[in-house]
Coordinates of C-alpha atoms in Angstrom, one line a residue:
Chain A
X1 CA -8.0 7.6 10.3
X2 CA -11.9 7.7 11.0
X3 CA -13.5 4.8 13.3
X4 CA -17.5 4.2 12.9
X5 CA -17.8 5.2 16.6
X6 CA -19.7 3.4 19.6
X7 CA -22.6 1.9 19.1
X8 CA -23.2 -1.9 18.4
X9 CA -19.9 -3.6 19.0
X10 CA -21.5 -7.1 19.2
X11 CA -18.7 -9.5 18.9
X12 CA -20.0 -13.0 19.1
X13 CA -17.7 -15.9 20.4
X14 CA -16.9 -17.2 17.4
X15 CA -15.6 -13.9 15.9
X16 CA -13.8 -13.5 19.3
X17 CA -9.8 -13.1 19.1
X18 CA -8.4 -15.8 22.2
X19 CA -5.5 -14.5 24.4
X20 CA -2.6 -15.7 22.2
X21 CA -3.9 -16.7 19.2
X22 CA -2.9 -15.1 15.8
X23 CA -5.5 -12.9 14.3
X24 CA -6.3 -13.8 10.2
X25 CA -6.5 -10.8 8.3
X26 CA -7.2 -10.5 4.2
X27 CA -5.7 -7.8 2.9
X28 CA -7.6 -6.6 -0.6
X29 CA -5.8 -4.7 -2.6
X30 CA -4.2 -4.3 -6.1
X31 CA -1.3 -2.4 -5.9
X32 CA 1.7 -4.8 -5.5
X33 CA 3.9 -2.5 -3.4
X34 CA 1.0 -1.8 -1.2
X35 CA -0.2 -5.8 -0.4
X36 CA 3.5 -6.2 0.6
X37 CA 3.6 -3.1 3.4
X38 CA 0.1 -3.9 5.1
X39 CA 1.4 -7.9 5.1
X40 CA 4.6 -6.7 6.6
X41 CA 3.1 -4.4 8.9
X42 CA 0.1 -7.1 9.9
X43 CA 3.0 -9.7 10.4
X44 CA 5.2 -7.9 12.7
X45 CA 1.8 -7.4 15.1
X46 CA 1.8 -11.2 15.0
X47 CA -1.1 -11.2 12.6
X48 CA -1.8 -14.1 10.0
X49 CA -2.0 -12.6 6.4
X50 CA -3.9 -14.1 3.4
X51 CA -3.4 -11.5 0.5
X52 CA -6.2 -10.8 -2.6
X53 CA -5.1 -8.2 -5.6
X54 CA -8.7 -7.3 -6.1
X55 CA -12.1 -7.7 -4.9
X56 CA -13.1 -10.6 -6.8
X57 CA -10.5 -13.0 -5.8
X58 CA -11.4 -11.5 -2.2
X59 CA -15.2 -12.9 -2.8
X60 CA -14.1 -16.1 -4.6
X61 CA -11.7 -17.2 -1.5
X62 CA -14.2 -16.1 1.2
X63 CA -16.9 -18.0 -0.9
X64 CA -19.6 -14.8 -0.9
X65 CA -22.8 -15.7 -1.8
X66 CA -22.1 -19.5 -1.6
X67 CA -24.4 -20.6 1.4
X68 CA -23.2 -24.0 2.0
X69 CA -19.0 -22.8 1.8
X70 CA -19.5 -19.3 3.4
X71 CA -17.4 -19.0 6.5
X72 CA -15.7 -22.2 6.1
X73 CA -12.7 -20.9 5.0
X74 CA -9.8 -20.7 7.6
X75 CA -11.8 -18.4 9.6
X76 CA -11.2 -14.6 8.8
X77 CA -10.7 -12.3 11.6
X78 CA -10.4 -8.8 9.5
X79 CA -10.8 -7.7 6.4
X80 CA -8.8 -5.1 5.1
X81 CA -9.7 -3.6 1.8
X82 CA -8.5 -0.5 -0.8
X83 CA -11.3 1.5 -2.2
X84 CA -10.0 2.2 -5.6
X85 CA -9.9 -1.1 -7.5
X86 CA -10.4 -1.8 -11.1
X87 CA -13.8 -3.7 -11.3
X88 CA -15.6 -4.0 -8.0
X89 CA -14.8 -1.2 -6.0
X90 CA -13.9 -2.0 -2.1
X91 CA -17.0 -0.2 -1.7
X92 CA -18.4 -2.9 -3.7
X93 CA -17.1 -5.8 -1.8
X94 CA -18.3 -4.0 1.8
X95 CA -22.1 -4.3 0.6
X96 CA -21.6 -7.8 -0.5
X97 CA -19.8 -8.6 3.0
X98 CA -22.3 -7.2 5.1
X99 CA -25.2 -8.8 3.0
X100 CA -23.7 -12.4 4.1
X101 CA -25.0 -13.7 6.8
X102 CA -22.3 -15.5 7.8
X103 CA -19.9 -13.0 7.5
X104 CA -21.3 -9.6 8.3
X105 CA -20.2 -9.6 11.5
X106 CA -16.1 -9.9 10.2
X107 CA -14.6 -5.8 10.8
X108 CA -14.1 -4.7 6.9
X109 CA -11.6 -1.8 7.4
X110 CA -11.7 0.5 3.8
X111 CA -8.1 2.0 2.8
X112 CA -8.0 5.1 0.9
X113 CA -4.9 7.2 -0.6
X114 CA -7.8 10.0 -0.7
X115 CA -9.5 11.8 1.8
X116 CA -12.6 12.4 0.7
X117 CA -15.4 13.0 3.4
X118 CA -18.6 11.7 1.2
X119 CA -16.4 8.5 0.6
X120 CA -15.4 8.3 3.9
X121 CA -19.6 8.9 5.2
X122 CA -20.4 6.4 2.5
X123 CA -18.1 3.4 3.6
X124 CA -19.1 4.0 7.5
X125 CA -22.3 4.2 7.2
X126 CA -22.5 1.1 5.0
X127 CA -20.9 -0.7 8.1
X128 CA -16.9 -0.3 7.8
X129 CA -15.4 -0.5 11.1
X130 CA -13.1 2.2 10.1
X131 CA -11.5 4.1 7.1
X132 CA -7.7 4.4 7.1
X133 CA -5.6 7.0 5.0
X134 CA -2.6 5.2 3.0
X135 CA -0.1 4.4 3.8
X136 CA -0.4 2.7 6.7
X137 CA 1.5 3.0 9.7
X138 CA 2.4 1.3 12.7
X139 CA 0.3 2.9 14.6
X140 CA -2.6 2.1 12.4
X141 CA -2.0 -1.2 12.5
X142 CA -1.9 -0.9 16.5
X143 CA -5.4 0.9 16.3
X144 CA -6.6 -2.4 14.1
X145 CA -5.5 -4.9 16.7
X146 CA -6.5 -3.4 19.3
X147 CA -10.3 -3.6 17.5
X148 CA -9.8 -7.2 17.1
X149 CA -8.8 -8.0 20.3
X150 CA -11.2 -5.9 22.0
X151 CA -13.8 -8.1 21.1
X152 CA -12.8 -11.5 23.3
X153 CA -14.7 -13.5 25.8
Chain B
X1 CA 35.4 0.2 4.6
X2 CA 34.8 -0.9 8.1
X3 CA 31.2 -2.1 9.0
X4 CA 30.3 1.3 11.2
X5 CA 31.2 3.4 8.8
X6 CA 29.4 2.1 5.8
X7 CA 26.3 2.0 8.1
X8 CA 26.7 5.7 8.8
X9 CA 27.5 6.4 4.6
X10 CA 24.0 4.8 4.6
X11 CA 22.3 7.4 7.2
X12 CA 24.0 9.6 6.0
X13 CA 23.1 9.2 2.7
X14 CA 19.3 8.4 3.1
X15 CA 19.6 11.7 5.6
X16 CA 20.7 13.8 2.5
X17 CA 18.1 12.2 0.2
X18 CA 15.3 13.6 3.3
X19 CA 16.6 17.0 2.9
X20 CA 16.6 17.4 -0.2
X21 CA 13.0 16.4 -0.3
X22 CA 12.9 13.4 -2.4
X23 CA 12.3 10.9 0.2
X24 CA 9.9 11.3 3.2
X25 CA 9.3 10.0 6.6
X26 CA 7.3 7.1 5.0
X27 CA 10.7 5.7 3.4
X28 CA 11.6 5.5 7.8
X29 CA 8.7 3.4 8.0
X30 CA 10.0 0.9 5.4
X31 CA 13.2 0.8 6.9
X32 CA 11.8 0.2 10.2
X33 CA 10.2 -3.0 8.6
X34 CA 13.2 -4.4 7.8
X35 CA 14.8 -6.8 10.3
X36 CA 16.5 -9.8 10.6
X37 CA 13.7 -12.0 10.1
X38 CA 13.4 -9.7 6.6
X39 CA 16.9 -8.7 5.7
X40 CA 16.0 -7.6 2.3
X41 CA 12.9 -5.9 3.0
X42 CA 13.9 -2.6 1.7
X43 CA 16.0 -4.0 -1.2
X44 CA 12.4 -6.0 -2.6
X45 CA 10.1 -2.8 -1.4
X46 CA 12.4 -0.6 -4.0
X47 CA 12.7 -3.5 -6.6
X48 CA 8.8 -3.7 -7.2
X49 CA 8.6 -0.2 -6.8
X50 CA 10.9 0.7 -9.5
X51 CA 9.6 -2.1 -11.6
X52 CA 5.9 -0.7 -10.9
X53 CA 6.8 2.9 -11.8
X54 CA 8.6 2.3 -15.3
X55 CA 5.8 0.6 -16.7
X56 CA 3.5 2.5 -15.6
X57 CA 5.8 5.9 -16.8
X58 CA 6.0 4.0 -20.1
X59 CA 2.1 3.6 -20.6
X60 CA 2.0 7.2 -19.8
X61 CA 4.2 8.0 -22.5
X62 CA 2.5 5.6 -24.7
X63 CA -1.2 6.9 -23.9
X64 CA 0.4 10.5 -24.6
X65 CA 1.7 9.7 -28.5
X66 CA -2.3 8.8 -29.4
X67 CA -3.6 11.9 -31.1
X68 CA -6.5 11.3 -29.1
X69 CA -5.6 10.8 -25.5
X70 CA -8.0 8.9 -23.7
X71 CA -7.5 11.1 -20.1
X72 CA -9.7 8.6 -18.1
X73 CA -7.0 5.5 -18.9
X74 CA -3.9 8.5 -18.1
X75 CA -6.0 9.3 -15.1
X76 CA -6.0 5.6 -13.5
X77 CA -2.5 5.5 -14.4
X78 CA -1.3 8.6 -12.8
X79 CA -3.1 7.7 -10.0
X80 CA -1.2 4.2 -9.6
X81 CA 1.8 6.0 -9.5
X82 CA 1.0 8.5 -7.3
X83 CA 0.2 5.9 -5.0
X84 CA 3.4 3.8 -5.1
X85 CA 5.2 7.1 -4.7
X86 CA 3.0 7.9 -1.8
X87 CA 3.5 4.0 -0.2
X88 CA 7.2 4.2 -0.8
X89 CA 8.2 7.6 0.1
X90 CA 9.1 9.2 -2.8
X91 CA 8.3 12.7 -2.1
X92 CA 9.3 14.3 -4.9
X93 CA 7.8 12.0 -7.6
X94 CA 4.3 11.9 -5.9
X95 CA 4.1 15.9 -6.3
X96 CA 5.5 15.6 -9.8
X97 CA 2.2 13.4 -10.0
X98 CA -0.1 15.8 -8.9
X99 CA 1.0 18.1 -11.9
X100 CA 0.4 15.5 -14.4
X101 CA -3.1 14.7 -12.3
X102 CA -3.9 17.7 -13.0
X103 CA -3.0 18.0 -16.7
X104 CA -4.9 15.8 -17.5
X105 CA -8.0 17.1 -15.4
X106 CA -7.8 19.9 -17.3
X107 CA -7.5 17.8 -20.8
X108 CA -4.6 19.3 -21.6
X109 CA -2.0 17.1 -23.6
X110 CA 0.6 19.8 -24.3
X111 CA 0.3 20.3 -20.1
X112 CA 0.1 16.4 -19.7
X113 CA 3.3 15.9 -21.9
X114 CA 5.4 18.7 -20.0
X115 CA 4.5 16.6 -16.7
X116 CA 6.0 13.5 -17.9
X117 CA 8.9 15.1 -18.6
X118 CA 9.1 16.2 -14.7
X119 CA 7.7 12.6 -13.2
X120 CA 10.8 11.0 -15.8
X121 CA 13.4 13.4 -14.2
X122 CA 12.5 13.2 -10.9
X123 CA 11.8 9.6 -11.3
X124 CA 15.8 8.9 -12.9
X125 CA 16.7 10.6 -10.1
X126 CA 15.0 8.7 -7.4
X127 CA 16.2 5.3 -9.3
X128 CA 20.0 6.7 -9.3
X129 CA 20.2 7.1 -5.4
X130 CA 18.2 4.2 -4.9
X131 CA 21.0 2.2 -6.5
X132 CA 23.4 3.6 -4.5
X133 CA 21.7 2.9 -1.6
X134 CA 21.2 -0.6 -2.0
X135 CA 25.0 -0.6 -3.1
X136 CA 26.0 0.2 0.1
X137 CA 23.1 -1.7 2.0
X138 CA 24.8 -4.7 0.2
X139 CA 28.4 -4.1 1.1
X140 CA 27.0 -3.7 4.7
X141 CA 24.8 -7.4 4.3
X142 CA 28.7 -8.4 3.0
X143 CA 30.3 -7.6 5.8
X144 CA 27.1 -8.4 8.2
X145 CA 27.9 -11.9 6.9
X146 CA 32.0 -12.5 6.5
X147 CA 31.7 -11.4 10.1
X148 CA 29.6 -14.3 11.4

């Protein structure tokens, strides 16, 4: 698991995680088995999970490229996304995220079963918070809330 | 059977299937999951899993019979599988995967073919002990429950 490091961690308020309140994370992904063990795993650490099977149903329910309806979905703390998907790649779905400007500042965390370096550079430096190796474990999904609730007022 | 001991037929028997290398530590993680806010956790995680895998073995075998295989299609499928193996825990049927990956790498049916044959054996395997173990995960919910 690879994080993008230091640097800029400006969490503004309204992207802030309150003491007590449950975290909203979409999960992307379109393996079946998959969704249901990062939901599992995201609602054991008291996490609230909306699920997408690939990355245009992600774009559709967080209304990308829609000005007026852009971040007026229940608000999305995290999003977590595969890499391989058939159509737009999660690669895909990152640019298009951090092109919004409503919701470039959410955390987009890319999944991979494959560790490949240039990938890996190529999601980072495109502004994933991190890069996770499937399948997740516990202790990834401790790393994850410990980003989001690292950025509170 | 009382309720202890069918619990430790079930370590015992997941134990065995660890040792002999056709489940990995990931399959702990998907038991540790389970809980009694999820009872059936592990029972639903195998269902889609087994579901997943035999139609995705079947496409294999179907993309195979072409006389021209289109290895890019095989390649996507092969790497579904190898995924859900991976995500499940099934050790031994995610390195039967790799030799079929790279089969059909290589473009080579006659390799490709003599894969399948490995990823269905190991794969018939896997889906044998998992039905014993959700036999006895079951008779333990059974028991679990008369109890109450």
């Amino acid at each position: 698991m690879l994080s993008s490091g230091g640097g800029s961690d400006s969490c503004s308020k309204d992207m802030a995680v309150e003491l007590g309140d449950e975290p909203h994370v979409l999960v992307v992904d379109d393996s079946l088995i998959d969704r249901k063990l990062v939901e599992r795993l995201l609602k054991n650490s008291s996490c609230k999970v909306t699920t997408a099977e690939n990355a245009l149903r992600a774009v559709n329910y967080l209304r990308l490229g829609n000005d007026t309806l852009e971040g007026t979905v229940s608000e999305v703390n995290m999003i977590i996304t595969d890499y391989c998907m058939p159509g737009m790649t999660g690669y895909e779905l990152l640019k298009k995220i951090k092109e919004s400007s409503v919701l470039k500042e959410v955390p987009v965390v890319i999944m991979s079963s494959d560790n490949i370096p240039t990938r890996i550079n190529q999601c980072l430096e495109e502004g994933a918070k991190m890069f996770m190796l499937k399948p997740l474990t516990r202790s990834d999904v401790k790393q994850l809330k410990w980003h989001l609730m690292k950025c509170r007022s | 059977m009382d309720l202890a001991a069918l619990k430790t037929q079930l370590k015992n028997f997941v134990q065995s299937m660890f040792e002999e290398g056709v489940l990995d530590n990931q399959f702990s993680q998907i038991q540790a999951l389970q809980d009694s806010t999820n009872p059936n956790f592990v029972e639903e995680v195998i269902t889609l899993f087994c579901n997943d895998a035999e139609r995705i073995i079947n496409e294999i075998n179907r993309n195979l019979g072409y006389q021209n295989v289109d290895f890019s299609n095989l390649d996507s499928y092969v790497h579904q599988l190898k995924g859900s193996s991976s995500s499940i825990g099934a050790n031994r049927l995610k390195l039967a995967c790799a030799n079929l990956h790279q089969a059909s790498d290589e473009r080579n049916k006659e390799g490709c073919l003599q894969a399948l044959q490995l990823i269905t054996c190991e794969y018939c395997l896997l889906r044998r002990k998992f039905q014993a173990l959700l036999h006895l995960e079951r008779s333990i919910v059974e028991l679990e429950t008369n109890q109450k």
